[in-house]
């Protein structure tokens, strides 16, 4: 793989989430990017246009999201780390391509900087694509690994995990952010790949021309009886392995908590600030922040105390809440607060809801 | 005894799944022969379409990938840009290249990607059961134009002529399979289109008028006659660019 000594320098810089994702991708070895403009992720595409040449990689502004995801398919089939990014309506267009990546067992990273929907919606932050991201999205029985960063630094860090796990499990990986994360600026320490994600993964399946070996074929069409079921069984086995080994979450103040607030992404920052304030008032409140949305961190909900109430806060009308219900022993203990269409549950609303549940 | 003709190394010795009289099998062999002649079997990468030819990799003895319906040229772009040392080609039907994939076709050509495209014009959708294609002739009966195609359903789309207008396009030729001489011409054009890529000339496309006896509801011979009598009038043969 083409490399660049820029990858090895440490720096602390001020960056938007969109820029940090692009920089992280490049340092994680992404050497192909194709995208089609859509707000609020345009900075990411521009960043790639400017900086991809420094890594001797390829940047293409595609004629559509369909073309972009399929160019990524090609670059990945050729054995390279490849990525595309978009926002909600564009991600809808990419779904067929993501399903093909899953079916052909090709690694790729897809970034969705979510905006309000349905339809053209607006360009305000939202979390309304949770179902699409975590339940497959396209056709067929498949999953993408889904990461939900909540800070610019974390967005940068997760790119190393994203490309590594995509290669390791030969699967699409999605970074699910929102307009808030994409647009906000924060200091980021630019580091190189952490040891656990720096192992080089062989790709004997890649298309390189069949010199000194039998031809490689990349396909998702299996017509012979039982062949497609065999592919599906292979994928499901892989998904079980991912569910077992890749659940990630952050939690705090949960041990004695009577109410645990669950939220992800940029939303979780607001939730955290509320929880910390209420802790100062000696209220027994904690939080769980899923970092992987698929696999959903079921482990985080495994506790003996059955009186705990969960409050799920989302910038949607209730999507992740369904996974929380599936993860707790008694779904009657799960409560929900959500707004969407560009509206964000505010600190006052969250605080009032928590007080109500503590009563 | 001296061997003067044999199956190309690039073609597997297997039973065909194509219908009797289908043009796909002929073109698969021509491509394989060209790949052998140019000695590029070990660096060629094929992108198969969604259409009857999706199984092309069951016949070709070199690296292949599928692409989603209509997206072959986007996939090929991704491969070729990352591996410029390989020889990448797409093999696409008229539905794939000139209906669902028109956008990819035009923009890949317009970027002048150094690729080769083999475009099979059989005037119908074969794989899905003989529906109207963008190239269906006026008056031609298909399962979705039961009374013959009318103007309102679109006139036969001459995508090759359209593409020839683009500066990024280096070579476009239309050939046919309806006589042995035409087949020889087709092979020459295919070879030229691969040669162009090897010489880094840019985007090359060969359109091939190809019989689909099954959905033209006729015998193999009648299909060849129909090409000679009707198709070549609508789609004139020869070098377009
Ligand atoms: C997104 C999508 N839409 C529709 C189809 C169904 N489909 C498969 S092949 C095909 C058309 C094939 O016609 P053509 O490209 O002319 O190739 P031929 O089979 O005639 O060689 C269609 C519509 C599909 N597989 N995917
Ligand atoms: S349906 Fe037509 S194009 Fe398809 S294999 Fe049969 S003859 Fe060939």
Coordinates of C-alpha atoms and ligand atoms in Angstrom, one line a residue:
Chain A
X1 CA 0.0 0.0 0.0
X2 CA 1.2 3.5 -0.8
X3 CA 2.3 5.3 2.3
X4 CA 3.4 8.7 3.4
X5 CA 5.6 9.8 6.2
X6 CA 2.9 12.4 7.1
X7 CA 1.1 9.5 8.7
X8 CA 3.7 9.4 11.5
X9 CA 3.7 12.9 12.8
X10 CA 1.8 13.9 16.0
X11 CA 0.2 17.3 16.1
X12 CA -2.6 19.1 18.0
X13 CA -4.8 21.1 15.7
X14 CA -8.3 22.7 15.6
X15 CA -10.5 20.9 13.2
X16 CA -14.1 20.4 12.2
X17 CA -15.6 16.9 12.6
X18 CA -15.8 16.5 8.8
X19 CA -12.1 17.4 8.4
X20 CA -11.0 15.2 11.2
X21 CA -12.9 12.2 9.7
X22 CA -11.1 12.8 6.4
X23 CA -7.7 13.2 8.0
X24 CA -8.2 10.1 10.1
X25 CA -9.2 8.2 7.0
X26 CA -6.1 9.2 5.2
X27 CA -3.8 8.3 8.1
X28 CA -5.7 5.0 8.4
X29 CA -4.6 4.1 4.9
X30 CA -7.6 5.3 2.8
X31 CA -6.3 5.7 -0.7
X32 CA -9.5 6.0 -2.6
X33 CA -12.4 8.4 -2.0
X34 CA -15.4 9.2 -4.2
X35 CA -18.2 11.4 -3.2
X36 CA -21.1 13.6 -4.4
X37 CA -21.7 17.0 -2.8
X38 CA -24.4 17.3 0.0
X39 CA -24.6 19.4 3.1
X40 CA -23.6 19.1 5.9
X41 CA -20.7 16.9 4.9
X42 CA -19.2 19.0 2.0
X43 CA -16.0 19.9 3.9
X44 CA -15.1 16.2 4.1
X45 CA -15.2 15.9 0.3
X46 CA -13.1 19.1 -0.2
X47 CA -10.6 17.9 2.4
X48 CA -10.1 14.7 0.4
X49 CA -9.8 16.6 -2.8
X50 CA -7.0 18.7 -1.3
X51 CA -5.1 16.1 0.7
X52 CA -5.6 12.8 -1.1
X53 CA -2.9 13.6 -3.7
X54 CA -0.4 14.0 -0.8
X55 CA -0.8 10.3 -0.2
X56 CA -0.7 9.4 -3.9
X57 CA -4.3 8.3 -3.6
X58 CA -7.3 8.8 -5.9
X59 CA -10.0 11.4 -5.3
X60 CA -13.1 11.4 -7.6
X61 CA -16.1 13.7 -7.5
X62 CA -18.6 11.2 -8.8
X63 CA -21.7 12.0 -10.9
X64 CA -24.0 10.6 -8.2
X65 CA -24.0 8.7 -5.0
X66 CA -24.7 5.6 -7.0
X67 CA -21.5 6.1 -8.9
X68 CA -19.6 7.0 -5.8
X69 CA -20.4 3.9 -3.8
X70 CA -19.8 1.7 -6.9
X71 CA -16.4 3.3 -7.5
X72 CA -15.6 2.5 -3.9
X73 CA -16.7 -1.1 -4.7
X74 CA -14.2 -1.2 -7.5
X75 CA -11.3 0.3 -5.6
X76 CA -12.0 -2.1 -2.7
X77 CA -12.3 -5.1 -5.1
X78 CA -8.8 -4.0 -6.3
X79 CA -7.6 -4.4 -2.8
X80 CA -7.4 -0.8 -1.5
X81 CA -8.8 1.0 1.4
X82 CA -11.7 3.0 0.1
X83 CA -14.3 5.4 1.4
X84 CA -17.3 7.5 0.5
X85 CA -19.3 10.0 2.5
X86 CA -22.7 11.6 2.2
X87 CA -25.7 12.8 4.2
X88 CA -29.1 11.1 4.6
X89 CA -30.7 11.4 1.1
X90 CA -27.4 10.4 -0.5
X91 CA -27.0 7.5 1.9
X92 CA -30.4 6.2 0.8
X93 CA -29.1 6.1 -2.8
X94 CA -26.0 4.2 -1.7
X95 CA -28.0 1.4 -0.1
X96 CA -28.0 -1.0 -3.0
X97 CA -24.2 -0.5 -3.3
X98 CA -23.7 -1.2 0.4
X99 CA -25.7 -4.4 0.1
X100 CA -23.5 -5.5 -2.8
X101 CA -20.4 -4.8 -0.7
X102 CA -21.8 -6.9 2.1
X103 CA -22.8 -9.7 -0.4
X104 CA -19.4 -9.6 -2.1
X105 CA -17.6 -9.5 1.2
X106 CA -15.8 -6.3 0.4
X107 CA -14.5 -3.9 3.0
X108 CA -15.3 -0.2 2.7
X109 CA -16.0 2.8 4.9
X110 CA -19.2 4.9 4.5
X111 CA -19.7 8.1 6.4
X112 CA -23.2 9.4 7.0
X113 CA -23.3 12.9 8.4
X114 CA -27.1 12.8 9.1
X115 CA -29.5 15.6 8.5
X116 CA -33.2 16.0 9.1
X117 CA -35.7 13.9 7.0
X118 CA -37.8 12.4 5.6
X119 CA -37.5 13.6 2.0
X120 CA -35.2 16.5 1.4
X121 CA -35.8 17.5 5.0
X122 CA -33.3 20.1 6.1
X123 CA -29.6 20.4 6.9
X124 CA -30.0 20.6 10.6
X125 CA -28.5 17.7 12.7
X126 CA -30.6 14.6 13.2
X127 CA -30.4 11.0 14.2
X128 CA -33.2 9.7 12.1
X129 CA -31.2 7.2 10.1
X130 CA -30.5 4.9 13.0
X131 CA -32.7 2.2 11.7
X132 CA -31.3 2.4 8.2
X133 CA -27.7 2.2 9.5
X134 CA -28.1 -0.5 12.0
X135 CA -30.8 -2.8 10.6
X136 CA -29.1 -3.4 7.2
X137 CA -30.4 -0.4 5.2
X138 CA -30.3 -2.1 1.8
X139 CA -31.8 -5.4 0.8
X140 CA -30.8 -8.8 2.1
X141 CA -29.7 -10.2 5.5
X142 CA -26.6 -8.1 6.3
X143 CA -25.2 -5.7 8.8
X144 CA -22.6 -3.0 8.6
X145 CA -20.5 -2.2 11.7
X146 CA -21.8 1.2 12.8
X147 CA -19.7 3.7 14.8
X148 CA -21.2 6.8 16.4
X149 CA -18.5 9.3 17.5
X150 CA -19.5 12.1 19.8
X151 CA -16.5 14.3 19.6
X152 CA -14.1 15.5 16.8
X153 CA -11.3 13.6 18.5
X154 CA -13.3 10.4 18.7
X155 CA -14.4 10.7 15.1
X156 CA -10.7 10.9 14.1
X157 CA -9.7 8.0 16.4
X158 CA -12.5 5.7 15.1
X159 CA -11.3 5.9 11.5
X160 CA -8.4 3.6 12.4
X161 CA -10.8 1.0 13.9
X162 CA -13.2 1.5 11.0
X163 CA -10.7 0.7 8.2
X164 CA -9.1 -2.1 10.2
X165 CA -12.3 -3.9 11.1
X166 CA -13.7 -3.5 7.5
X167 CA -10.6 -5.3 6.3
X168 CA -10.6 -7.9 9.1
X169 CA -14.2 -8.9 8.7
X170 CA -14.5 -8.0 5.0
X171 CA -17.6 -5.9 5.6
X172 CA -18.8 -2.3 5.1
X173 CA -18.4 -0.1 8.1
X174 CA -20.4 3.0 8.7
X175 CA -19.5 6.2 10.6
X176 CA -22.8 7.6 11.7
X177 CA -22.4 11.3 12.7
X178 CA -24.7 14.2 12.4
X179 CA -24.5 17.8 11.2
X180 CA -23.5 19.0 14.7
X181 CA -20.5 16.7 14.8
X182 CA -19.5 17.4 11.2
X183 CA -19.5 21.1 11.6
X184 CA -18.2 21.8 15.0
X185 CA -14.5 22.6 15.7
X186 CA -12.5 21.1 18.5
X187 CA -8.9 20.4 19.2
X188 CA -7.7 17.1 17.9
X189 CA -4.4 15.3 18.6
X190 CA -3.4 13.8 15.3
X191 CA -1.7 10.5 15.9
X192 CA -0.9 7.4 13.8
X193 CA -2.7 4.1 13.9
X194 CA -3.0 2.6 17.4
X195 CA -1.2 -0.8 17.7
X196 CA -4.4 -2.8 17.8
X197 CA -5.5 -1.4 14.4
X198 CA -2.2 -1.3 12.6
X199 CA -1.8 -5.0 11.6
X200 CA -1.6 -5.3 7.8
X201 CA -4.4 -7.6 6.5
X202 CA -3.7 -9.7 3.5
X203 CA -6.2 -9.6 0.6
X204 CA -5.6 -12.7 -1.4
X205 CA -9.1 -12.3 -2.9
X206 CA -8.3 -8.9 -4.5
X207 CA -8.4 -8.3 -8.2
X208 CA -4.9 -7.7 -9.4
X209 CA -4.7 -9.7 -12.6
X210 CA -4.3 -13.5 -12.2
X211 CA -0.5 -13.7 -12.5
X212 CA 0.8 -16.9 -10.8
X213 CA -2.5 -17.8 -9.4
X214 CA -6.1 -18.9 -10.4
X215 CA -8.5 -16.2 -11.3
X216 CA -10.3 -14.3 -8.5
X217 CA -14.0 -13.7 -8.9
X218 CA -15.9 -11.2 -6.8
X219 CA -19.6 -12.0 -6.8
X220 CA -22.8 -12.0 -4.8
X221 CA -24.9 -14.1 -7.3
X222 CA -25.2 -17.7 -6.2
X223 CA -27.6 -19.7 -8.2
X224 CA -26.7 -23.3 -7.3
X225 CA -28.9 -24.9 -4.8
X226 CA -27.7 -24.1 -1.2
X227 CA -24.9 -21.8 -2.4
X228 CA -26.6 -18.6 -1.4
X229 CA -27.6 -20.1 1.9
X230 CA -24.0 -21.0 2.5
X231 CA -22.9 -17.4 1.9
X232 CA -25.6 -16.2 4.3
X233 CA -24.5 -18.7 6.9
X234 CA -20.9 -17.5 6.5
X235 CA -22.0 -13.9 6.9
X236 CA -24.2 -14.7 10.0
X237 CA -21.3 -16.5 11.7
X238 CA -19.1 -13.4 11.1
X239 CA -21.8 -11.1 12.5
X240 CA -22.1 -13.3 15.6
X241 CA -18.3 -12.9 16.0
X242 CA -18.6 -9.2 15.6
X243 CA -21.4 -9.0 18.1
X244 CA -19.3 -11.0 20.6
X245 CA -16.1 -9.0 20.2
X246 CA -16.8 -5.5 19.0
X247 CA -19.4 -3.9 21.3
X248 CA -18.2 -0.6 22.5
X249 CA -19.7 1.9 24.8
X250 CA -18.9 4.6 27.4
X251 CA -20.7 4.7 30.8
X252 CA -20.4 6.7 34.0
X253 CA -22.2 7.0 37.3
X254 CA -24.1 3.8 36.6
X255 CA -23.3 1.7 39.7
X256 CA -25.8 3.3 42.1
X257 CA -28.0 5.0 39.4
X258 CA -31.7 4.9 39.6
X259 CA -32.0 6.5 36.2
X260 CA -29.6 5.8 33.4
X261 CA -29.8 8.0 30.4
X262 CA -28.9 6.4 27.1
X263 CA -27.9 8.5 24.1
X264 CA -25.2 8.5 21.3
X265 CA -23.3 10.8 19.1
X266 CA -23.5 14.6 19.6
X267 CA -26.7 14.1 21.6
X268 CA -24.7 12.3 24.2
X269 CA -22.7 15.4 25.0
X270 CA -25.8 17.3 26.0
X271 CA -26.9 14.3 28.1
X272 CA -23.5 14.0 29.8
X273 CA -23.6 17.6 30.8
X274 CA -27.0 17.2 32.3
X275 CA -26.1 14.0 34.2
X276 CA -23.0 15.6 35.6
X277 CA -24.9 18.6 36.9
X278 CA -27.5 16.4 38.5
X279 CA -24.8 14.3 40.2
X280 CA -23.5 17.5 41.8
X281 CA -27.0 17.8 43.3
X282 CA -26.5 14.2 44.6
X283 CA -29.1 12.7 42.3
X284 CA -28.6 9.0 41.4
X285 CA -28.3 9.5 37.7
X286 CA -25.9 7.8 35.2
X287 CA -25.4 7.5 31.5
X288 CA -24.6 4.9 28.9
X289 CA -23.2 6.1 25.5
X290 CA -23.1 3.4 22.8
X291 CA -20.1 3.9 20.6
X292 CA -21.0 1.0 18.3
X293 CA -24.7 1.1 17.3
X294 CA -24.2 -2.2 15.5
X295 CA -23.3 -4.3 17.2
X296 CA -25.5 -2.7 19.9
X297 CA -23.7 -2.8 23.2
X298 CA -26.1 -5.1 24.9
X299 CA -23.4 -5.8 27.5
X300 CA -23.9 -2.3 28.9
X301 CA -27.4 -3.2 30.1
X302 CA -26.5 -6.4 31.9
X303 CA -27.1 -5.5 35.6
X304 CA -28.6 -7.3 38.5
X305 CA -30.6 -4.4 39.9
X306 CA -34.0 -4.5 38.2
X307 CA -35.4 -1.3 39.5
X308 CA -33.2 0.9 37.2
X309 CA -35.1 3.1 34.8
X310 CA -33.6 3.9 31.4
X311 CA -34.3 7.2 29.7
X312 CA -33.3 7.1 26.0
X313 CA -32.7 10.5 24.4
X314 CA -32.5 10.8 20.6
X315 CA -32.7 13.3 17.9
X316 CA -35.4 11.1 16.3
X317 CA -38.9 9.9 17.3
X318 CA -37.5 6.7 18.8
X319 CA -35.2 4.4 17.0
X320 CA -32.3 3.3 19.2
X321 CA -34.9 3.0 22.0
X322 CA -36.1 -0.3 20.4
X323 CA -32.6 -1.8 20.8
X324 CA -32.5 -0.6 24.4
X325 CA -35.9 -2.4 25.0
X326 CA -34.4 -5.6 23.5
X327 CA -31.4 -5.3 25.8
X328 CA -33.1 -4.9 29.2
X329 CA -35.0 -7.5 31.2
X330 CA -38.1 -5.3 31.5
X331 CA -39.0 -2.9 28.7
X332 CA -41.6 -1.2 30.9
X333 CA -38.6 0.4 32.6
X334 CA -37.5 2.1 29.3
X335 CA -38.6 5.7 28.7
X336 CA -38.1 8.0 25.8
X337 CA -37.5 11.6 25.0
X338 CA -36.9 12.6 21.4
X339 CA -37.3 15.4 18.9
X340 CA -36.4 15.6 15.2
X341 CA -36.6 17.6 12.1
X342 CA -33.8 19.8 13.2
X343 CA -35.0 20.1 16.8
X344 CA -32.8 18.8 19.7
X345 CA -34.0 17.7 23.1
X346 CA -32.6 20.5 25.3
X347 CA -31.1 20.4 28.8
X348 CA -34.3 21.7 30.4
X349 CA -36.4 19.0 28.9
X350 CA -33.9 16.2 29.7
X351 CA -33.6 17.5 33.3
X352 CA -37.3 17.7 33.9
X353 CA -37.8 14.2 32.5
X354 CA -35.1 12.8 34.8
X355 CA -36.7 14.4 37.8
X356 CA -40.0 12.9 36.9
X357 CA -38.5 9.4 36.6
X358 CA -36.7 9.8 40.0
X359 CA -39.9 10.6 41.8
Chain B
X1 CA -0.5 -32.9 -37.5
X2 CA -0.2 -29.1 -37.0
X3 CA -2.8 -27.6 -34.8
X4 CA -4.2 -24.5 -36.5
X5 CA -7.1 -23.6 -34.2
X6 CA -8.0 -24.3 -30.6
X7 CA -10.0 -22.9 -27.7
X8 CA -8.3 -19.8 -26.3
X9 CA -6.6 -20.2 -22.9
X10 CA -8.8 -17.4 -21.6
X11 CA -11.9 -19.4 -22.2
X12 CA -12.9 -22.3 -19.9
X13 CA -13.9 -25.6 -21.4
X14 CA -17.4 -25.7 -19.9
X15 CA -21.0 -26.1 -21.1
X16 CA -22.8 -22.8 -21.9
X17 CA -25.9 -21.6 -20.1
X18 CA -26.8 -19.2 -22.9
X19 CA -29.7 -20.0 -25.2
X20 CA -29.0 -21.7 -28.6
X21 CA -28.2 -18.9 -31.1
X22 CA -27.4 -16.3 -28.4
X23 CA -24.7 -13.7 -29.3
X24 CA -23.2 -13.6 -25.8
X25 CA -21.3 -16.8 -26.3
X26 CA -19.8 -15.6 -29.6
X27 CA -18.6 -12.4 -28.0
X28 CA -17.2 -14.1 -24.9
X29 CA -15.1 -16.2 -27.2
X30 CA -14.0 -13.1 -29.2
X31 CA -12.9 -11.3 -26.1
X32 CA -11.1 -14.4 -24.9
X33 CA -9.3 -14.7 -28.2
X34 CA -8.2 -11.0 -28.1
X35 CA -7.0 -11.4 -24.5
X36 CA -4.9 -14.3 -25.6
X37 CA -3.6 -12.6 -28.7
X38 CA -2.6 -9.5 -26.7
X39 CA -1.1 -11.8 -24.0
X40 CA -2.8 -9.9 -21.3
X41 CA -4.7 -12.7 -19.5
X42 CA -2.7 -12.2 -16.3
X43 CA -3.4 -8.5 -16.1
X44 CA -6.9 -8.2 -17.4
X45 CA -9.9 -7.6 -15.0
X46 CA -13.4 -7.9 -16.3
X47 CA -16.5 -6.3 -14.9
X48 CA -19.6 -8.3 -15.6
X49 CA -23.0 -6.7 -15.8
X50 CA -26.4 -7.6 -14.4
X51 CA -28.0 -9.2 -17.4
X52 CA -27.7 -12.5 -19.1
X53 CA -23.9 -12.1 -19.1
X54 CA -23.6 -11.8 -15.3
X55 CA -22.1 -15.3 -15.4
X56 CA -19.3 -14.3 -17.8
X57 CA -16.9 -15.3 -15.0
X58 CA -18.0 -18.9 -15.5
X59 CA -16.4 -18.7 -18.9
X60 CA -13.5 -16.4 -18.7
X61 CA -10.2 -17.6 -17.2
X62 CA -9.1 -14.3 -15.7
X63 CA -10.0 -12.0 -12.8
X64 CA -13.7 -10.8 -12.8
X65 CA -16.1 -9.0 -10.7
X66 CA -19.8 -8.4 -10.7
X67 CA -21.2 -4.9 -10.6
X68 CA -24.7 -3.8 -9.6
X69 CA -27.1 -3.3 -12.5
X70 CA -25.9 -0.3 -14.5
X71 CA -22.8 0.4 -12.4
X72 CA -20.2 -1.5 -14.2
X73 CA -18.3 1.6 -15.4
X74 CA -18.2 3.1 -11.9
X75 CA -16.8 -0.2 -10.6
X76 CA -14.3 -0.3 -13.5
X77 CA -13.3 3.3 -12.8
X78 CA -12.5 2.4 -9.2
X79 CA -10.4 -0.6 -10.2
X80 CA -8.5 1.1 -13.1
X81 CA -7.6 4.2 -11.1
X82 CA -6.2 2.1 -8.3
X83 CA -4.5 -0.4 -10.6
X84 CA -3.5 1.5 -13.8
X85 CA -1.1 -1.3 -14.7
X86 CA -4.1 -3.7 -15.3
X87 CA -6.3 -3.9 -18.4
X88 CA -9.9 -3.3 -17.2
X89 CA -13.0 -3.8 -19.3
X90 CA -16.8 -3.8 -18.8
X91 CA -19.2 -6.1 -20.7
X92 CA -22.7 -4.7 -20.6
X93 CA -26.1 -5.2 -22.2
X94 CA -28.3 -2.3 -23.5
X95 CA -30.5 -2.2 -20.4
X96 CA -27.4 -2.1 -18.2
X97 CA -25.4 0.5 -20.2
X98 CA -28.1 2.6 -21.9
X99 CA -31.0 2.7 -19.4
X100 CA -30.3 2.2 -15.7
X101 CA -26.6 3.0 -16.2
X102 CA -26.7 5.8 -18.7
X103 CA -25.4 8.3 -16.2
X104 CA -22.3 6.2 -15.3
X105 CA -21.8 5.5 -19.0
X106 CA -21.8 9.2 -20.0
X107 CA -19.7 10.4 -17.1
X108 CA -17.1 7.7 -17.3
X109 CA -16.7 8.4 -21.0
X110 CA -16.6 12.1 -20.4
X111 CA -13.8 11.7 -17.9
X112 CA -12.0 9.8 -20.6
X113 CA -11.3 6.9 -18.3
X114 CA -8.7 4.6 -19.9
X115 CA -11.2 1.7 -20.1
X116 CA -12.6 -0.7 -22.7
X117 CA -16.4 -1.3 -22.9
X118 CA -18.0 -4.2 -24.8
X119 CA -21.6 -3.2 -25.3
X120 CA -24.1 -5.9 -26.4
X121 CA -27.1 -4.4 -28.2
X122 CA -29.7 -7.2 -28.5
X123 CA -32.7 -4.8 -28.5
X124 CA -34.4 -6.4 -25.5
X125 CA -33.9 -7.2 -21.8
X126 CA -32.9 -10.8 -22.0
X127 CA -32.4 -11.8 -18.4
X128 CA -35.8 -10.5 -17.1
X129 CA -37.8 -12.1 -19.9
X130 CA -37.8 -10.0 -23.1
X131 CA -39.0 -6.5 -22.1
X132 CA -38.4 -3.3 -24.1
X133 CA -34.8 -2.0 -24.0
X134 CA -33.8 1.5 -24.9
X135 CA -32.5 0.0 -28.2
X136 CA -35.8 -1.8 -29.1
X137 CA -36.8 -0.9 -32.6
X138 CA -40.0 1.0 -33.3
X139 CA -42.7 -1.5 -34.0
X140 CA -40.8 -4.3 -32.3
X141 CA -42.9 -6.4 -30.0
X142 CA -41.6 -7.2 -26.5
X143 CA -43.4 -8.3 -23.4
X144 CA -43.8 -4.6 -22.4
X145 CA -44.6 -3.3 -25.9
X146 CA -47.1 -6.0 -26.8
X147 CA -48.4 -4.0 -29.8
X148 CA -44.9 -2.9 -31.0
X149 CA -42.8 0.0 -29.6
X150 CA -44.3 3.4 -30.3
X151 CA -42.5 6.8 -30.4
X152 CA -44.0 7.7 -27.1
X153 CA -42.1 4.8 -25.5
X154 CA -38.9 6.3 -26.8
X155 CA -37.0 5.8 -30.1
X156 CA -34.1 3.4 -30.3
X157 CA -31.4 5.1 -28.3
X158 CA -28.1 5.6 -30.2
X159 CA -25.9 5.8 -27.2
X160 CA -22.7 5.2 -29.3
X161 CA -23.4 8.2 -31.5
X162 CA -24.1 10.2 -28.3
X163 CA -20.9 9.1 -26.7
X164 CA -18.9 9.9 -29.8
X165 CA -19.7 13.6 -29.2
X166 CA -17.7 13.6 -26.0
X167 CA -14.1 14.8 -26.1
X168 CA -13.0 12.2 -23.5
X169 CA -14.0 9.4 -25.9
X170 CA -11.2 8.0 -28.1
X171 CA -12.8 5.2 -30.0
X172 CA -16.3 4.0 -30.8
X173 CA -17.2 1.4 -33.4
X174 CA -20.4 -0.5 -34.1
X175 CA -20.1 -4.1 -35.3
X176 CA -22.4 -7.1 -35.7
X177 CA -22.5 -10.8 -35.5
X178 CA -24.9 -11.7 -38.4
X179 CA -22.3 -13.2 -40.8
X180 CA -18.9 -14.8 -40.3
X181 CA -17.3 -11.7 -41.9
X182 CA -19.1 -9.5 -39.4
X183 CA -17.8 -11.7 -36.6
X184 CA -14.3 -11.2 -37.9
X185 CA -14.8 -7.5 -38.0
X186 CA -16.2 -7.6 -34.5
X187 CA -13.0 -9.3 -33.3
X188 CA -10.9 -6.7 -34.9
X189 CA -12.8 -3.9 -33.2
X190 CA -12.6 -5.6 -29.9
X191 CA -8.8 -6.0 -30.3
X192 CA -8.5 -2.3 -31.2
X193 CA -10.5 -1.3 -28.1
X194 CA -8.1 -3.3 -25.9
X195 CA -5.1 -2.1 -27.8
X196 CA -6.2 1.5 -27.2
X197 CA -6.2 1.0 -23.4
X198 CA -2.8 -0.6 -23.5
X199 CA -1.5 2.4 -25.3
X200 CA -3.3 4.7 -22.8
X201 CA -5.5 6.3 -25.4
X202 CA -8.6 6.7 -23.3
X203 CA -12.2 5.5 -23.4
X204 CA -13.0 2.9 -26.1
X205 CA -16.4 1.3 -26.8
X206 CA -17.4 -1.4 -29.2
X207 CA -21.2 -1.8 -29.7
X208 CA -22.1 -5.2 -31.0
X209 CA -25.5 -6.0 -32.6
X210 CA -26.2 -9.4 -31.1
X211 CA -29.0 -11.9 -31.5
X212 CA -31.5 -12.9 -28.8
X213 CA -33.6 -15.6 -30.6
X214 CA -35.4 -16.4 -27.4
X215 CA -37.0 -13.0 -27.0
X216 CA -37.2 -12.1 -30.6
X217 CA -39.4 -15.2 -30.9
X218 CA -37.5 -16.7 -33.8
X219 CA -34.9 -19.3 -34.8
X220 CA -31.2 -18.6 -34.7
X221 CA -31.0 -18.1 -38.4
X222 CA -34.0 -15.8 -38.5
X223 CA -32.4 -13.8 -35.7
X224 CA -29.3 -13.2 -37.9
X225 CA -31.5 -12.3 -40.8
X226 CA -33.4 -9.8 -38.6
X227 CA -30.2 -8.1 -37.7
X228 CA -29.2 -7.8 -41.3
X229 CA -32.6 -6.6 -42.5
X230 CA -33.7 -4.3 -39.7
X231 CA -31.2 -3.7 -36.9
X232 CA -28.3 -2.5 -39.1
X233 CA -30.7 0.1 -40.7
X234 CA -31.4 1.6 -37.4
X235 CA -27.9 1.1 -36.0
X236 CA -25.4 1.6 -39.0
X237 CA -22.2 -0.4 -38.7
X238 CA -18.7 1.0 -38.8
X239 CA -16.4 3.3 -37.0
X240 CA -18.3 6.1 -35.3
X241 CA -15.2 7.8 -33.8
Ligands
LIG1 C1 -31.6 -2.4 -9.6 C2 -32.1 -3.5 -10.5 N1 -33.1 -3.3 -11.3 C3 -33.6 -4.3 -12.1 C4 -33.0 -5.5 -12.1 C5 -33.5 -6.6 -13.0 N2 -32.7 -6.8 -14.2 C6 -31.8 -7.8 -14.3 S1 -31.1 -7.8 -15.8 C7 -32.0 -6.6 -16.4 C8 -31.9 -6.1 -17.8 C9 -31.0 -6.9 -18.6 O1 -31.0 -6.4 -19.9 P1 -29.7 -6.1 -20.7 O2 -28.9 -5.1 -19.9 O3 -30.1 -5.5 -22.0 O4 -28.9 -7.4 -20.8 P2 -29.3 -8.8 -21.5 O5 -29.9 -9.7 -20.4 O6 -30.3 -8.5 -22.6 O7 -28.0 -9.3 -22.0 C10 -32.9 -6.1 -15.4 C11 -33.9 -5.0 -15.6 C12 -31.8 -5.7 -11.3 N3 -31.1 -6.8 -11.2 N4 -31.4 -4.7 -10.5
LIG2 S1 -32.4 -14.5 -23.3 FE1 -31.5 -13.7 -25.2 S2 -29.6 -12.7 -24.5 FE2 -30.2 -14.0 -22.8 S3 -29.1 -15.9 -23.1 FE3 -31.1 -16.2 -24.1 S4 -30.7 -15.5 -26.2 FE4 -29.0 -14.7 -25.0

